Amino acid sequence: MKKKMTLGFFPTPMHELKTLSKMFSGYRVFIKRDDLNGLATGGNKVRKLEYLLQDALEKGHDTVITAGAQQSNHCRLTAAACAKVGLKCHLVLGGQEPEQHEGNLLLSGLFGAKIHFTGDNRKGEDMQLIAEQIRKEGANPYLIPYGGSTEIGALGYSDAMLEMKSQMKETGQWMDYIVFASSSGGTHAGLLAGRELHQLNSKLIGISIDKDETNGHSLETIIADLYRSVMGMYGIKNIKEVPGIELLRGYDKAGYGVITGNELKAIKVLAEAEGILLDPVYTARAFYGMMDLMDRKELKPNSNVLFLHTGGLPAIFHYSKELNQKKNAG
Ligand SMILES: *Cc1c(COP(=O)(O)O)cnc(C)c1O
């Protein structure tokens, strides 16, 4: 089996959201706090990076290159993890350099990452180019695709499934549903593999965050392909049938990183009811989706619903203007 290094603190807490359970009658609502996993304000990319950076070091690399949007949590956490283990880090980010660095972008710089701005390309299209450049300067870069969603990164979430299973067993509270934000596919594929390997019955509901394709592939195909490769990592090959992938597309219409009344509503509900923060891009969109499913009784009555909090806190400070305007608008 692949080895991983330690970058965060696990297991992360899992607990009931008691006020939410009262607000949504017929459901008990729980949360899994991967936003509290300890590295640089936390988030789901920490579990992936524990495998990815171990792989980079084993293969003798001295530098990591990865890519994303300017407010990429994955890039911020890669920068922090590289700082911790002594790897150099180059980030390939979409858009033009802003006058002020804020939120995740500000933090990535504080961790010492070298940042390249690549205009319309926000999904790593220019990583090879940067790799060639720095190879000429003598570096030996390890390339991590957009979102850290390789079969190696996804192993982190099959482990997370085992972790959640132990917590369910310990507390006797078994989750009927696990709801989470799904965007580059690694979390979703890893959870699916873990669910299969560790024989859990919880239904996985991914809320799609980004309606755009990645290099011409839909998220559904990316998740299915990744699932096969993750199972392959466990020695399970020639999978005939991928388990059903539930990816809800109804909440991604505004586009990636566009904050609407839905996201604001979710942020306010959880903040005011429980004192817990969601990020405006991923977790707020997914949490809104979960509330909507419960409101419309799309989830079966008298069930336990677990929200997997995947992090993203620093983006709140980048989107403060949008969050203020929405607040004033009512
Ligand atoms: C990256 C990210 C996700 C999505 O995870 P994927 O594995 O890319 O699908 C969800 N929430 C937050 C906060 C993220 O940063």
mmCIF file of C-alpha atoms and ligand atoms in Angstrom:
data_model
loop_
_atom_site.group_PDB
_atom_site.id
_atom_site.type_symbol
_atom_site.label_atom_id
_atom_site.label_comp_id
_atom_site.label_asym_id
_atom_site.label_seq_id
_atom_site.Cartn_x
_atom_site.Cartn_y
_atom_site.Cartn_z
ATOM 1 C CA MET A 1 0.000 0.000 0.000
ATOM 2 C CA LYS A 2 1.080 3.599 -0.616
ATOM 3 C CA LYS A 3 2.601 5.394 2.335
ATOM 4 C CA LYS A 4 1.491 8.794 3.543
ATOM 5 C CA MET A 5 3.081 11.470 5.677
ATOM 6 C CA THR A 6 1.401 13.362 8.485
ATOM 7 C CA LEU A 7 0.376 16.921 7.665
ATOM 8 C CA GLY A 8 -2.766 17.347 9.761
ATOM 9 C CA PHE A 9 -4.449 16.100 12.932
ATOM 10 C CA PHE A 10 -6.739 13.127 12.546
ATOM 11 C CA PRO A 11 -9.357 11.929 13.233
ATOM 12 C CA THR A 12 -11.209 15.205 12.759
ATOM 13 C CA PRO A 13 -14.265 15.742 14.977
ATOM 14 C CA MET A 14 -17.706 14.521 13.965
ATOM 15 C CA HIS A 15 -20.687 15.877 15.859
ATOM 16 C CA GLU A 16 -24.366 16.704 15.673
ATOM 17 C CA LEU A 17 -25.601 20.173 14.677
ATOM 18 C CA LYS A 18 -28.315 20.234 17.309
ATOM 19 C CA THR A 19 -29.995 23.478 16.257
ATOM 20 C CA LEU A 20 -30.069 22.368 12.631
ATOM 21 C CA SER A 21 -31.646 19.071 13.685
ATOM 22 C CA LYS A 22 -34.407 21.102 15.356
ATOM 23 C CA MET A 23 -34.809 23.342 12.294
ATOM 24 C CA PHE A 24 -35.229 20.440 9.868
ATOM 25 C CA SER A 25 -37.780 18.201 11.477
ATOM 26 C CA GLY A 26 -37.522 14.565 10.534
ATOM 27 C CA TYR A 27 -33.738 14.759 10.193
ATOM 28 C CA ARG A 28 -30.754 14.649 12.460
ATOM 29 C CA VAL A 29 -27.970 16.735 10.971
ATOM 30 C CA PHE A 30 -24.293 15.994 11.683
ATOM 31 C CA ILE A 31 -21.020 17.504 10.526
ATOM 32 C CA LYS A 32 -17.567 16.051 9.879
ATOM 33 C CA ARG A 33 -14.976 18.740 10.534
ATOM 34 C CA ASP A 34 -12.272 18.378 7.900
ATOM 35 C CA ASP A 35 -12.111 22.182 8.121
ATOM 36 C CA LEU A 36 -10.409 21.602 11.482
ATOM 37 C CA ASN A 37 -7.619 19.294 10.354
ATOM 38 C CA GLY A 38 -4.956 21.664 11.536
ATOM 39 C CA LEU A 39 -2.796 22.744 8.606
ATOM 40 C CA ALA A 40 -3.073 26.422 7.621
ATOM 41 C CA THR A 41 -6.813 26.821 8.366
ATOM 42 C CA GLY A 42 -7.548 23.302 7.170
ATOM 43 C CA GLY A 43 -9.536 21.695 4.386
ATOM 44 C CA ASN A 44 -9.958 18.546 2.333
ATOM 45 C CA LYS A 45 -6.725 18.952 0.357
ATOM 46 C CA VAL A 46 -4.683 18.071 3.462
ATOM 47 C CA ARG A 47 -5.706 14.401 3.248
ATOM 48 C CA LYS A 48 -4.753 14.298 -0.436
ATOM 49 C CA LEU A 49 -1.436 16.045 0.155
ATOM 50 C CA GLU A 50 -0.409 13.532 2.818
ATOM 51 C CA TYR A 51 -0.192 10.960 0.013
ATOM 52 C CA LEU A 52 0.944 13.285 -2.785
ATOM 53 C CA LEU A 53 3.899 14.874 -0.992
ATOM 54 C CA GLN A 54 5.003 11.494 0.360
ATOM 55 C CA ASP A 55 5.065 10.299 -3.258
ATOM 56 C CA ALA A 56 7.008 13.414 -4.337
ATOM 57 C CA LEU A 57 9.657 12.901 -1.653
ATOM 58 C CA GLU A 58 9.961 9.154 -2.312
ATOM 59 C CA LYS A 59 10.601 9.929 -5.970
ATOM 60 C CA GLY A 60 13.310 12.441 -5.104
ATOM 61 C CA HIS A 61 11.655 15.678 -6.224
ATOM 62 C CA ASP A 62 12.694 19.013 -4.730
ATOM 63 C CA THR A 63 9.876 21.180 -6.063
ATOM 64 C CA VAL A 64 6.092 20.921 -6.453
ATOM 65 C CA ILE A 65 4.020 22.615 -9.139
ATOM 66 C CA THR A 66 0.253 22.788 -8.896
ATOM 67 C CA ALA A 67 -2.541 24.938 -10.274
ATOM 68 C CA GLY A 68 -5.934 26.431 -9.622
ATOM 69 C CA ALA A 69 -7.999 29.580 -9.392
ATOM 70 C CA GLN A 70 -6.619 32.571 -7.490
ATOM 71 C CA GLN A 71 -8.667 31.659 -4.447
ATOM 72 C CA SER A 72 -7.713 27.973 -4.681
ATOM 73 C CA ASN A 73 -7.703 26.268 -1.287
ATOM 74 C CA HIS A 74 -5.752 23.424 -2.827
ATOM 75 C CA CYS A 75 -2.953 25.817 -3.833
ATOM 76 C CA ARG A 76 -2.868 27.463 -0.389
ATOM 77 C CA LEU A 77 -2.628 24.090 1.321
ATOM 78 C CA THR A 78 -0.016 22.796 -1.124
ATOM 79 C CA ALA A 79 2.085 25.894 -0.385
ATOM 80 C CA ALA A 80 1.714 25.328 3.372
ATOM 81 C CA ALA A 81 2.482 21.597 3.143
ATOM 82 C CA CYS A 82 5.548 22.245 0.977
ATOM 83 C CA ALA A 83 6.783 24.797 3.509
ATOM 84 C CA LYS A 84 6.348 22.222 6.276
ATOM 85 C CA VAL A 85 8.302 19.454 4.535
ATOM 86 C CA GLY A 86 10.957 21.606 2.851
ATOM 87 C CA LEU A 87 9.857 21.421 -0.794
ATOM 88 C CA LYS A 88 9.829 24.440 -3.102
ATOM 89 C CA CYS A 89 6.395 25.312 -4.431
ATOM 90 C CA HIS A 90 5.244 26.929 -7.684
ATOM 91 C CA LEU A 91 1.577 27.831 -8.131
ATOM 92 C CA VAL A 92 0.024 28.331 -11.551
ATOM 93 C CA LEU A 93 -3.048 30.489 -11.010
ATOM 94 C CA GLY A 94 -5.730 31.789 -13.375
ATOM 95 C CA GLY A 95 -6.341 35.480 -14.011
ATOM 96 C CA GLN A 96 -4.137 38.557 -13.884
ATOM 97 C CA GLU A 97 -2.195 39.519 -10.797
ATOM 98 C CA PRO A 98 -4.456 41.683 -8.610
ATOM 99 C CA GLU A 99 -3.154 44.824 -6.952
ATOM 100 C CA GLN A 100 -3.919 43.439 -3.506
ATOM 101 C CA HIS A 101 -3.383 39.790 -2.601
ATOM 102 C CA GLU A 102 -6.222 38.577 -0.382
ATOM 103 C CA GLY A 103 -7.659 35.410 1.125
ATOM 104 C CA ASN A 104 -6.031 32.228 -0.140
ATOM 105 C CA LEU A 105 -3.765 34.095 -2.559
ATOM 106 C CA LEU A 106 -2.325 36.169 0.265
ATOM 107 C CA LEU A 107 -1.711 33.056 2.369
ATOM 108 C CA SER A 108 -0.064 31.142 -0.506
ATOM 109 C CA GLY A 109 2.457 33.968 -0.788
ATOM 110 C CA LEU A 110 3.079 33.966 2.957
ATOM 111 C CA PHE A 111 4.022 30.283 2.752
ATOM 112 C CA GLY A 112 6.738 31.229 0.287
ATOM 113 C CA ALA A 113 5.223 29.823 -2.920
ATOM 114 C CA LYS A 114 6.310 31.308 -6.257
ATOM 115 C CA ILE A 115 3.136 32.416 -8.006
ATOM 116 C CA HIS A 116 2.567 32.515 -11.798
ATOM 117 C CA PHE A 117 -0.563 34.152 -13.230
ATOM 118 C CA THR A 118 -1.914 32.565 -16.400
ATOM 119 C CA GLY A 119 -4.957 34.532 -17.560
ATOM 120 C CA ASP A 120 -7.911 32.367 -18.657
ATOM 121 C CA ASN A 121 -6.226 29.102 -17.679
ATOM 122 C CA ARG A 122 -7.279 28.141 -14.173
ATOM 123 C CA LYS A 123 -7.125 24.353 -14.392
ATOM 124 C CA GLY A 124 -3.430 23.775 -14.844
ATOM 125 C CA GLU A 125 -3.161 24.121 -18.631
ATOM 126 C CA ASP A 126 0.193 25.909 -18.234
ATOM 127 C CA MET A 127 1.848 23.627 -15.689
ATOM 128 C CA GLN A 128 4.062 21.851 -18.257
ATOM 129 C CA LEU A 129 5.359 25.185 -19.491
ATOM 130 C CA ILE A 130 6.387 26.269 -16.010
ATOM 131 C CA ALA A 131 7.879 22.813 -15.388
ATOM 132 C CA GLU A 132 10.102 23.145 -18.468
ATOM 133 C CA GLN A 133 11.218 26.599 -17.384
ATOM 134 C CA ILE A 134 12.251 25.563 -13.912
ATOM 135 C CA ARG A 135 13.867 22.308 -15.091
ATOM 136 C CA LYS A 136 16.229 24.499 -17.104
ATOM 137 C CA GLU A 137 17.138 26.188 -13.834
ATOM 138 C CA GLY A 138 17.986 22.779 -12.321
ATOM 139 C CA ALA A 139 14.782 22.004 -10.420
ATOM 140 C CA ASN A 140 13.175 18.550 -10.364
ATOM 141 C CA PRO A 141 9.456 19.352 -10.183
ATOM 142 C CA TYR A 142 6.588 17.035 -9.148
ATOM 143 C CA LEU A 143 3.381 18.042 -10.901
ATOM 144 C CA ILE A 144 0.106 17.872 -9.003
ATOM 145 C CA PRO A 145 -2.914 18.378 -11.244
ATOM 146 C CA TYR A 146 -5.726 20.802 -10.507
ATOM 147 C CA GLY A 147 -7.362 20.024 -7.150
ATOM 148 C CA GLY A 148 -4.863 17.281 -6.278
ATOM 149 C CA SER A 149 -7.308 14.810 -7.782
ATOM 150 C CA THR A 150 -5.132 11.896 -8.825
ATOM 151 C CA GLU A 151 -5.626 8.321 -7.667
ATOM 152 C CA ILE A 152 -2.839 8.953 -5.143
ATOM 153 C CA GLY A 153 -4.497 12.067 -3.727
ATOM 154 C CA ALA A 154 -7.898 10.382 -3.644
ATOM 155 C CA LEU A 155 -6.539 7.685 -1.297
ATOM 156 C CA GLY A 156 -6.842 10.319 1.425
ATOM 157 C CA TYR A 157 -10.613 10.192 1.114
ATOM 158 C CA SER A 158 -10.913 6.452 1.079
ATOM 159 C CA ASP A 159 -9.051 6.652 4.410
ATOM 160 C CA ALA A 160 -11.500 9.349 5.532
ATOM 161 C CA MET A 161 -14.357 6.936 4.902
ATOM 162 C CA LEU A 162 -12.752 4.391 7.228
ATOM 163 C CA GLU A 163 -12.249 7.134 9.813
ATOM 164 C CA MET A 164 -15.930 8.080 9.593
ATOM 165 C CA LYS A 165 -16.949 4.432 9.855
ATOM 166 C CA SER A 166 -15.028 4.080 13.125
ATOM 167 C CA GLN A 167 -16.670 7.233 14.474
ATOM 168 C CA MET A 168 -20.119 5.965 13.499
ATOM 169 C CA LYS A 169 -19.369 2.669 15.184
ATOM 170 C CA GLU A 170 -18.084 4.366 18.332
ATOM 171 C CA THR A 171 -21.112 6.632 18.707
ATOM 172 C CA GLY A 172 -23.653 4.174 17.342
ATOM 173 C CA GLN A 173 -24.897 6.896 15.015
ATOM 174 C CA TRP A 174 -24.884 5.609 11.449
ATOM 175 C CA MET A 175 -25.245 8.144 8.675
ATOM 176 C CA ASP A 176 -27.831 7.548 5.977
ATOM 177 C CA TYR A 177 -26.402 10.307 3.803
ATOM 178 C CA ILE A 178 -23.044 12.038 3.436
ATOM 179 C CA VAL A 179 -23.294 15.357 1.577
ATOM 180 C CA PHE A 180 -20.246 17.255 0.312
ATOM 181 C CA ALA A 181 -18.982 19.735 -2.291
ATOM 182 C CA SER A 182 -17.584 18.013 -5.380
ATOM 183 C CA SER A 183 -15.427 19.833 -7.879
ATOM 184 C CA SER A 184 -12.279 18.157 -9.192
ATOM 185 C CA GLY A 185 -13.446 14.634 -8.299
ATOM 186 C CA GLY A 186 -10.782 13.350 -5.897
ATOM 187 C CA THR A 187 -12.858 13.637 -2.764
ATOM 188 C CA HIS A 188 -15.872 12.029 -4.425
ATOM 189 C CA ALA A 189 -13.902 9.156 -5.990
ATOM 190 C CA GLY A 190 -11.976 8.494 -2.782
ATOM 191 C CA LEU A 191 -15.163 8.392 -0.705
ATOM 192 C CA LEU A 192 -16.808 6.034 -3.207
ATOM 193 C CA ALA A 193 -13.822 3.696 -3.061
ATOM 194 C CA GLY A 194 -13.729 3.846 0.746
ATOM 195 C CA ARG A 195 -17.437 3.145 0.932
ATOM 196 C CA GLU A 196 -16.970 0.072 -1.225
ATOM 197 C CA LEU A 197 -13.811 -1.175 0.516
ATOM 198 C CA HIS A 198 -15.105 -0.677 4.044
ATOM 199 C CA GLN A 199 -18.696 -1.667 3.293
ATOM 200 C CA LEU A 200 -20.636 1.314 4.483
ATOM 201 C CA ASN A 201 -24.251 1.884 3.574
ATOM 202 C CA SER A 202 -24.218 5.673 3.751
ATOM 203 C CA LYS A 203 -25.408 7.209 0.495
ATOM 204 C CA LEU A 204 -22.950 9.722 -0.963
ATOM 205 C CA ILE A 205 -24.388 12.934 -2.395
ATOM 206 C CA GLY A 206 -21.914 15.203 -4.149
ATOM 207 C CA ILE A 207 -23.081 18.735 -4.839
ATOM 208 C CA SER A 208 -21.476 19.979 -8.049
ATOM 209 C CA ILE A 209 -19.738 23.332 -7.569
ATOM 210 C CA ASP A 210 -18.266 24.019 -11.013
ATOM 211 C CA LYS A 211 -20.370 23.564 -14.143
ATOM 212 C CA ASP A 212 -17.328 23.858 -16.475
ATOM 213 C CA GLU A 213 -15.598 20.796 -17.866
ATOM 214 C CA THR A 214 -11.919 20.056 -17.138
ATOM 215 C CA ASN A 215 -9.799 19.537 -20.275
ATOM 216 C CA GLY A 216 -12.912 18.424 -22.144
ATOM 217 C CA HIS A 217 -14.096 15.920 -19.518
ATOM 218 C CA SER A 218 -17.245 16.101 -17.415
ATOM 219 C CA LEU A 219 -16.897 15.692 -13.665
ATOM 220 C CA GLU A 220 -18.984 12.484 -13.848
ATOM 221 C CA THR A 221 -16.453 10.790 -16.154
ATOM 222 C CA ILE A 222 -13.530 12.090 -14.108
ATOM 223 C CA ILE A 223 -15.008 10.612 -10.917
ATOM 224 C CA ALA A 224 -15.732 7.258 -12.586
ATOM 225 C CA ASP A 225 -12.201 7.027 -14.041
ATOM 226 C CA LEU A 226 -10.623 8.056 -10.755
ATOM 227 C CA TYR A 227 -12.712 5.494 -8.883
ATOM 228 C CA ARG A 228 -11.342 2.729 -11.103
ATOM 229 C CA SER A 229 -7.770 3.894 -10.588
ATOM 230 C CA VAL A 230 -8.191 4.238 -6.824
ATOM 231 C CA MET A 231 -9.555 0.693 -6.599
ATOM 232 C CA GLY A 232 -6.591 -0.323 -8.759
ATOM 233 C CA MET A 233 -4.274 1.122 -6.107
ATOM 234 C CA TYR A 234 -5.817 -1.398 -3.687
ATOM 235 C CA GLY A 235 -5.172 -4.179 -6.178
ATOM 236 C CA ILE A 236 -8.761 -4.385 -7.371
ATOM 237 C CA LYS A 237 -8.640 -4.304 -11.176
ATOM 238 C CA ASN A 238 -11.079 -4.807 -14.042
ATOM 239 C CA ILE A 239 -14.034 -3.261 -12.303
ATOM 240 C CA LYS A 240 -17.090 -3.965 -14.412
ATOM 241 C CA GLU A 241 -19.442 -1.532 -12.830
ATOM 242 C CA VAL A 242 -18.764 1.751 -11.085
ATOM 243 C CA PRO A 243 -21.221 2.250 -8.201
ATOM 244 C CA GLY A 244 -23.858 4.897 -8.876
ATOM 245 C CA ILE A 245 -22.366 8.386 -8.774
ATOM 246 C CA GLU A 246 -24.802 10.867 -7.310
ATOM 247 C CA LEU A 247 -23.662 14.322 -8.412
ATOM 248 C CA LEU A 248 -26.318 17.019 -8.131
ATOM 249 C CA ARG A 249 -25.956 19.665 -10.835
ATOM 250 C CA GLY A 250 -28.801 21.931 -9.756
ATOM 251 C CA TYR A 251 -26.771 24.295 -7.595
ATOM 252 C CA ASP A 252 -23.823 25.124 -9.883
ATOM 253 C CA LYS A 253 -25.705 27.249 -12.425
ATOM 254 C CA ALA A 254 -24.336 30.637 -11.336
ATOM 255 C CA GLY A 255 -20.840 29.413 -12.225
ATOM 256 C CA TYR A 256 -17.674 28.738 -10.268
ATOM 257 C CA GLY A 257 -16.863 31.327 -7.621
ATOM 258 C CA VAL A 258 -20.023 33.376 -8.194
ATOM 259 C CA ILE A 259 -21.710 34.126 -4.887
ATOM 260 C CA THR A 260 -25.518 34.158 -4.959
ATOM 261 C CA GLY A 261 -28.227 34.516 -2.326
ATOM 262 C CA ASN A 262 -28.096 30.725 -1.864
ATOM 263 C CA GLU A 263 -24.513 30.696 -0.663
ATOM 264 C CA LEU A 264 -25.120 33.682 1.593
ATOM 265 C CA LYS A 265 -28.178 32.031 3.081
ATOM 266 C CA ALA A 266 -26.238 28.870 3.931
ATOM 267 C CA ILE A 267 -23.392 30.862 5.493
ATOM 268 C CA LYS A 268 -25.812 32.830 7.663
ATOM 269 C CA VAL A 269 -27.885 29.827 8.719
ATOM 270 C CA LEU A 270 -24.912 27.794 9.933
ATOM 271 C CA ALA A 271 -23.100 30.781 11.434
ATOM 272 C CA GLU A 272 -26.152 31.965 13.361
ATOM 273 C CA ALA A 273 -27.365 28.516 14.393
ATOM 274 C CA GLU A 274 -24.079 26.860 15.311
ATOM 275 C CA GLY A 275 -21.217 29.379 15.217
ATOM 276 C CA ILE A 276 -19.571 27.492 12.355
ATOM 277 C CA LEU A 277 -18.251 29.160 9.195
ATOM 278 C CA LEU A 278 -18.701 27.933 5.647
ATOM 279 C CA ASP A 279 -16.697 29.215 2.682
ATOM 280 C CA PRO A 280 -18.664 31.038 -0.043
ATOM 281 C CA VAL A 281 -17.406 28.999 -3.050
ATOM 282 C CA TYR A 282 -17.662 25.323 -2.048
ATOM 283 C CA THR A 283 -19.110 24.467 1.317
ATOM 284 C CA ALA A 284 -21.823 27.161 1.299
ATOM 285 C CA ARG A 285 -23.069 25.956 -2.085
ATOM 286 C CA ALA A 286 -23.069 22.349 -0.897
ATOM 287 C CA PHE A 287 -24.671 23.168 2.445
ATOM 288 C CA TYR A 288 -27.399 25.124 0.676
ATOM 289 C CA GLY A 289 -28.009 22.062 -1.490
ATOM 290 C CA MET A 290 -28.307 19.866 1.591
ATOM 291 C CA MET A 291 -30.802 22.250 3.242
ATOM 292 C CA ASP A 292 -32.798 22.373 0.021
ATOM 293 C CA LEU A 293 -32.938 18.563 -0.181
ATOM 294 C CA MET A 294 -34.199 18.408 3.413
ATOM 295 C CA ASP A 295 -36.706 21.231 2.858
ATOM 296 C CA ARG A 296 -38.126 19.403 -0.141
ATOM 297 C CA LYS A 297 -38.072 16.054 1.718
ATOM 298 C CA GLU A 298 -35.920 14.550 -1.003
ATOM 299 C CA LEU A 299 -33.985 12.723 1.688
ATOM 300 C CA LYS A 300 -35.887 9.944 3.390
ATOM 301 C CA PRO A 301 -37.613 10.932 6.629
ATOM 302 C CA ASN A 302 -36.089 10.053 10.006
ATOM 303 C CA SER A 303 -32.600 9.804 8.638
ATOM 304 C CA ASN A 304 -29.163 10.931 9.784
ATOM 305 C CA VAL A 305 -27.562 13.395 7.379
ATOM 306 C CA LEU A 306 -23.832 14.138 7.587
ATOM 307 C CA PHE A 307 -22.291 17.227 6.013
ATOM 308 C CA LEU A 308 -18.607 16.779 5.217
ATOM 309 C CA HIS A 309 -17.058 20.210 5.832
ATOM 310 C CA THR A 310 -14.210 20.459 3.328
ATOM 311 C CA GLY A 311 -12.773 23.792 4.508
ATOM 312 C CA GLY A 312 -12.141 26.951 2.491
ATOM 313 C CA LEU A 313 -12.287 29.554 5.259
ATOM 314 C CA PRO A 314 -9.837 32.143 3.786
ATOM 315 C CA ALA A 315 -12.066 32.767 0.744
ATOM 316 C CA ILE A 316 -14.549 34.565 3.020
ATOM 317 C CA PHE A 317 -12.056 37.414 3.286
ATOM 318 C CA HIS A 318 -11.663 37.660 -0.467
ATOM 319 C CA TYR A 319 -15.420 37.764 -1.067
ATOM 320 C CA SER A 320 -16.217 40.233 1.711
ATOM 321 C CA LYS A 321 -17.605 42.760 -0.770
ATOM 322 C CA GLU A 322 -20.088 40.276 -2.256
ATOM 323 C CA LEU A 323 -21.068 39.071 1.196
ATOM 324 C CA ASN A 324 -21.668 42.670 2.349
ATOM 325 C CA GLN A 325 -23.719 43.605 -0.696
ATOM 326 C CA LYS A 326 -25.864 40.516 -0.351
ATOM 327 C CA LYS A 327 -26.385 41.267 3.294
ATOM 328 C CA ASN A 328 -27.487 44.844 2.581
ATOM 329 C CA ALA A 329 -29.765 43.688 -0.221
ATOM 330 C CA GLY A 330 -31.671 41.731 2.351
HETATM 331 C C1 LIG B 1 -11.276 21.485 -3.435
HETATM 332 C C2 LIG B 1 -12.415 21.699 -2.531
HETATM 333 C C3 LIG B 1 -13.579 20.923 -2.633
HETATM 334 C C4 LIG B 1 -13.800 19.892 -3.698
HETATM 335 O O1 LIG B 1 -13.007 18.768 -3.573
HETATM 336 P P1 LIG B 1 -12.620 17.948 -4.887
HETATM 337 O O2 LIG B 1 -11.844 16.802 -4.409
HETATM 338 O O3 LIG B 1 -11.822 18.898 -5.733
HETATM 339 O O4 LIG B 1 -13.866 17.571 -5.591
HETATM 340 C C5 LIG B 1 -14.591 21.136 -1.718
HETATM 341 N N1 LIG B 1 -14.480 22.081 -0.765
HETATM 342 C C6 LIG B 1 -13.397 22.859 -0.647
HETATM 343 C C7 LIG B 1 -13.375 23.902 0.406
HETATM 344 C C8 LIG B 1 -12.315 22.700 -1.532
HETATM 345 O O5 LIG B 1 -11.252 23.491 -1.417
#
